Tab-separated table of C-alpha atoms in Angstrom:
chain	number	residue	atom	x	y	z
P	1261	UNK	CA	-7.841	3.142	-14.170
P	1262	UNK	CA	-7.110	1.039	-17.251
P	1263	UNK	CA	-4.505	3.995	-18.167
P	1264	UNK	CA	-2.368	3.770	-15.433
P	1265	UNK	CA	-2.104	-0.093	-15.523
P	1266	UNK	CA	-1.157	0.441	-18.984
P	1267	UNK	CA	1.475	2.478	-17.714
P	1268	UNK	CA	2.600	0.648	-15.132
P	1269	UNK	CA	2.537	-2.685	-16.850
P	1270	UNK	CA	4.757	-1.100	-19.476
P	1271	UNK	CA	7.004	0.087	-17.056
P	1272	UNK	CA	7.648	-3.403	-16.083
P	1273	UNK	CA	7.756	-2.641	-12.531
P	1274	UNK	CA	8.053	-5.687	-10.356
P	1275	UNK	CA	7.525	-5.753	-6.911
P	1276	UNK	CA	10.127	-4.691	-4.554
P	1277	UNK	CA	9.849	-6.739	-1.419
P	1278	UNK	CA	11.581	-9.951	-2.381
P	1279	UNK	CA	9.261	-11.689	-4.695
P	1280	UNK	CA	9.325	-9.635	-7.666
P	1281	UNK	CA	6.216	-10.188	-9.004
P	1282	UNK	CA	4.741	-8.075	-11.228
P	1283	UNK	CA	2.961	-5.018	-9.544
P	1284	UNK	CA	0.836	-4.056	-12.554
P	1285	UNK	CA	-0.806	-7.900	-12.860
P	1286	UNK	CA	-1.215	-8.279	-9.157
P	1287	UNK	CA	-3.541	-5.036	-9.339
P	1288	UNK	CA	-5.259	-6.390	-12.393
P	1289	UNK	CA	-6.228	-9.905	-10.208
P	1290	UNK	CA	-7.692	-7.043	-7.368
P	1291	UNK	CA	-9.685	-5.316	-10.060
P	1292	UNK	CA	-10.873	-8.197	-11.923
P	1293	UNK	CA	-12.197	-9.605	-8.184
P	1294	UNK	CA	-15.787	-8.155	-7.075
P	1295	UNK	CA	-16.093	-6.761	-4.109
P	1296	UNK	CA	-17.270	-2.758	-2.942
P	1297	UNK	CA	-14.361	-3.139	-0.505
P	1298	UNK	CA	-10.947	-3.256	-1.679
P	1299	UNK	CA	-7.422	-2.303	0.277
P	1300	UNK	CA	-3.942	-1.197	-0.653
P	1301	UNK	CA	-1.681	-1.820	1.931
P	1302	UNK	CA	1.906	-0.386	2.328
P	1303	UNK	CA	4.570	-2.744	3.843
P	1304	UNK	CA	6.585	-0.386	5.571
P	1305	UNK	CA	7.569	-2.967	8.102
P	1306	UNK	CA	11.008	-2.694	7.491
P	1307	UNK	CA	12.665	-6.152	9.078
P	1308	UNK	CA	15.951	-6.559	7.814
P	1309	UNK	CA	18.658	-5.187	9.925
P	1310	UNK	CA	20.628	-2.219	8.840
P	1311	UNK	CA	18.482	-1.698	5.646
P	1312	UNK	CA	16.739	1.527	5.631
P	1313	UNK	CA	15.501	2.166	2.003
P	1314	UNK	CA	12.075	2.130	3.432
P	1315	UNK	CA	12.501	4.450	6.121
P	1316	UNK	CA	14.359	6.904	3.975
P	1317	UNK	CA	11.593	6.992	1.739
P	1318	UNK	CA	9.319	7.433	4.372
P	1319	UNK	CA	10.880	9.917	5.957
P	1320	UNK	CA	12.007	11.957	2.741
P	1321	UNK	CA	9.490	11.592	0.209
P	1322	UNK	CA	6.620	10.339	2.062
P	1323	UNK	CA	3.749	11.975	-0.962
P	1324	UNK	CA	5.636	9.699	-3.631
P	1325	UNK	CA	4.689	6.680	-1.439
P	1326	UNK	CA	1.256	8.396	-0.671
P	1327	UNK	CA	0.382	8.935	-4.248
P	1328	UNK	CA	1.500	5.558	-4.990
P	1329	UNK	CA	-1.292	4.104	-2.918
P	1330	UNK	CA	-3.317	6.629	-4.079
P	1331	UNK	CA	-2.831	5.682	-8.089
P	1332	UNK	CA	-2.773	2.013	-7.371
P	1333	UNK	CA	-6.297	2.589	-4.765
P	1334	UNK	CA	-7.501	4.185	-8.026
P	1335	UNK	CA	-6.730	1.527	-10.368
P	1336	UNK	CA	-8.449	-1.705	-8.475
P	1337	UNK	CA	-11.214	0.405	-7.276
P	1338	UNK	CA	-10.006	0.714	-3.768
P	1339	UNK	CA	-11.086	3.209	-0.874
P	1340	UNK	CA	-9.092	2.569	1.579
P	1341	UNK	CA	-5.027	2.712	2.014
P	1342	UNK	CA	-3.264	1.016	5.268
P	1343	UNK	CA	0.118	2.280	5.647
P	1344	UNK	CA	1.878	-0.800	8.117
P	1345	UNK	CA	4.860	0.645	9.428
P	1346	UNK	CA	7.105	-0.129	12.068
P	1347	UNK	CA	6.988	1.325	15.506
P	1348	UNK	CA	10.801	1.746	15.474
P	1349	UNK	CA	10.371	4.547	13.115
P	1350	UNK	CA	9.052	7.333	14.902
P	1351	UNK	CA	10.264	10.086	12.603
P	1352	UNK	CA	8.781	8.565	9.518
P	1353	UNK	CA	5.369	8.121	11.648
P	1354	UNK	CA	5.720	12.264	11.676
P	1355	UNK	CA	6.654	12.304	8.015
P	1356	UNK	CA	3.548	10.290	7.245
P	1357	UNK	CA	1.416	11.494	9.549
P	1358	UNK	CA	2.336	15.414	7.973
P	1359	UNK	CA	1.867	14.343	4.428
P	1360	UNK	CA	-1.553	12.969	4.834
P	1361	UNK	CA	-2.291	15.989	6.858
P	1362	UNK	CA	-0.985	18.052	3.400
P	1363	UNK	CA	-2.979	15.423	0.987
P	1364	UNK	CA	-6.656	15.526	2.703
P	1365	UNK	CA	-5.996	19.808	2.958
P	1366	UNK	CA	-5.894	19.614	-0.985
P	1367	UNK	CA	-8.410	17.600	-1.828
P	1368	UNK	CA	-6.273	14.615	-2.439
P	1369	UNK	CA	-7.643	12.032	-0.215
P	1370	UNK	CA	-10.931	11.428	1.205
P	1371	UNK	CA	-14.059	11.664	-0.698
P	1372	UNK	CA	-14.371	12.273	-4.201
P	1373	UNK	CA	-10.981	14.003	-4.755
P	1374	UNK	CA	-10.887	16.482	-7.448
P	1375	UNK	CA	-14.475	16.293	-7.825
P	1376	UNK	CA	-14.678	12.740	-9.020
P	1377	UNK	CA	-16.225	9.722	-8.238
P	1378	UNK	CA	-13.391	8.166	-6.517
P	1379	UNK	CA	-12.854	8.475	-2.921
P	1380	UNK	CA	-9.755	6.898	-0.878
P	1381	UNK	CA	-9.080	7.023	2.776
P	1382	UNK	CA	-5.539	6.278	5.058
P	1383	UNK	CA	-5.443	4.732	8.174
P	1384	UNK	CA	-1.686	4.397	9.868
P	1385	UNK	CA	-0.662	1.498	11.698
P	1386	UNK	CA	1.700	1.164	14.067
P	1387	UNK	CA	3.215	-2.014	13.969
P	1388	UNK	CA	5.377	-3.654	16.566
P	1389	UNK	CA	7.845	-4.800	14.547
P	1390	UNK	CA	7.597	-8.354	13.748
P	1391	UNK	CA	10.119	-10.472	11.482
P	1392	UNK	CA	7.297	-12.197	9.741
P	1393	UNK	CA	5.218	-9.345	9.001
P	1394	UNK	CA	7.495	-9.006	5.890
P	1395	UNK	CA	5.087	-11.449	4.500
P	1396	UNK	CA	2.168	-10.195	2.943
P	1397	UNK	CA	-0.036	-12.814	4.746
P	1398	UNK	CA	1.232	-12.621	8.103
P	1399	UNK	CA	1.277	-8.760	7.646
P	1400	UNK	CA	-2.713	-9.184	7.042
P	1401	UNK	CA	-3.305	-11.003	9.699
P	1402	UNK	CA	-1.456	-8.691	12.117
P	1403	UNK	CA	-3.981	-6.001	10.830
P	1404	UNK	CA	-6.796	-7.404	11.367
P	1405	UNK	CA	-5.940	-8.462	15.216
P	1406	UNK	CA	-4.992	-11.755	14.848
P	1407	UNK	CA	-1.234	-13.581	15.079
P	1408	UNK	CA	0.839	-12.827	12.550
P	1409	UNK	CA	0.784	-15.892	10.476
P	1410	UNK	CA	1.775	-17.043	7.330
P	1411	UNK	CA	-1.583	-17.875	5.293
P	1412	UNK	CA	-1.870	-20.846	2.807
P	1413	UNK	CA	-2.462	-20.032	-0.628
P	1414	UNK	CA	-4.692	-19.455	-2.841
P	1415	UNK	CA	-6.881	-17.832	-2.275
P	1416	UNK	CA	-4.202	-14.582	-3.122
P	1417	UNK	CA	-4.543	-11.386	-0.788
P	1418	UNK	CA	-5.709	-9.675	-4.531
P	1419	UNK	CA	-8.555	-12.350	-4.275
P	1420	UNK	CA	-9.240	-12.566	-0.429
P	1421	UNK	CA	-6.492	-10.121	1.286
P	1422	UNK	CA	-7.788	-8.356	4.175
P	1423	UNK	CA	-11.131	-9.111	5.991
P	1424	UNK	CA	-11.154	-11.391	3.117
P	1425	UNK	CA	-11.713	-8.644	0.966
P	1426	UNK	CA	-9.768	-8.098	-2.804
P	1427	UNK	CA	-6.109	-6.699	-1.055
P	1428	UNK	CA	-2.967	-5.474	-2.759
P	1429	UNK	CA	-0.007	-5.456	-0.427
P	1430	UNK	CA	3.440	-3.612	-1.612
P	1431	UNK	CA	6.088	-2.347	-0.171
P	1432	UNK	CA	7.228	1.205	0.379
P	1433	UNK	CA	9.534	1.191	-2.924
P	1434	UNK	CA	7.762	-0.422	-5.436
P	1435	UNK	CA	4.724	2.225	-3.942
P	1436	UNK	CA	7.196	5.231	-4.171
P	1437	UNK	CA	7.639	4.105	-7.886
P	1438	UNK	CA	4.221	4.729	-9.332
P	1439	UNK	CA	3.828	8.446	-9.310
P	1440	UNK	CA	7.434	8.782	-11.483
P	1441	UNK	CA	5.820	6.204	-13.622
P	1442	UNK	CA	2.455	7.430	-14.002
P	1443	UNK	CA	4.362	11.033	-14.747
């Protein structure tokens, strides 16, 4: 774990969602947190009209975003990977839906993969596609049942995300970024 935040800190990679925080020292706050539970959750709740960056990547190279979860579930301690993505997108649903399929056939996802100790799940969400889910908070909310609504802050979703558990929430690109990275 410490190696690929080494790696990704160096990279410099910032999130890719609007904020552009850093991705490597928001997963550092989710490890550093205690907690048996952890999430990673994709934001592929693409809002803004006519951009489609997310969908492409979705679509086309679905295991880059995948693995990203994947590395990032790995280095906070995570199990569990939500991938939030919009309703509207029914052929990157498919493209998801196959790649997970492909992952959990080779022993990339579920329990200890590659005959480690570390186990990580996915569970899709469709989401119906509102505005305000762009934000990481409202986004949480959504997934847990509840209106989407814009939480104050702190506590940070890395300290008390979802089900007020340690959470890191990125989007589909800065995801799709940490395989090439770790590579």
């Amino acid at each position: 774990p410490e190696n690929v935040a080494e790696h990704v800190l160096a990279s410099g990679l910032r999130g890719r969602g609007g904020a552009g925080f850093p991705a490597a020292k928001k997963w550092q706050l989710a490890r550093a947190n205690p907690g048996d539970i952890k999430y990673v959750v994709c934001n592929a709740d693409e809002g803004d009209p006519g951009a489609y960056s997310d969908r492409y990547l979705l679509e086309q190279q679905p295991h880059s975003v995948l693995l990203g979860m994947l590395l990032s579930g790995y280095m906070i301690g995570a199990n569990w990977g939500v991938v939030y993505i919009r309703a509207e997108y029914p052929e990157a649903i498919e493209a998801i839906e196959n790649a997970l399929v492909e992952l959990y056939e080779v022993g990339l996802c579920g329990e200890n993969i590659l005959q480690s100790e570390f186990s990580f799940d996915f569970k899709l969400i469709k989401a119906q596609g509102a505005y305000i889910c762009g934000e990481e908070t409202a986004l949480l909310s959504s997934i847990e049942g509840q209106r989407p609504e814009v939480r104050v802050r702190p506590p940070y979703p890395a300290q008390q995300g979802l089900f007020n558990k340690p959470t890191i929430v990125n989007n589909v690109e800065t995801l799709a970024c940490v395989p090439y990275i770790i590579e």
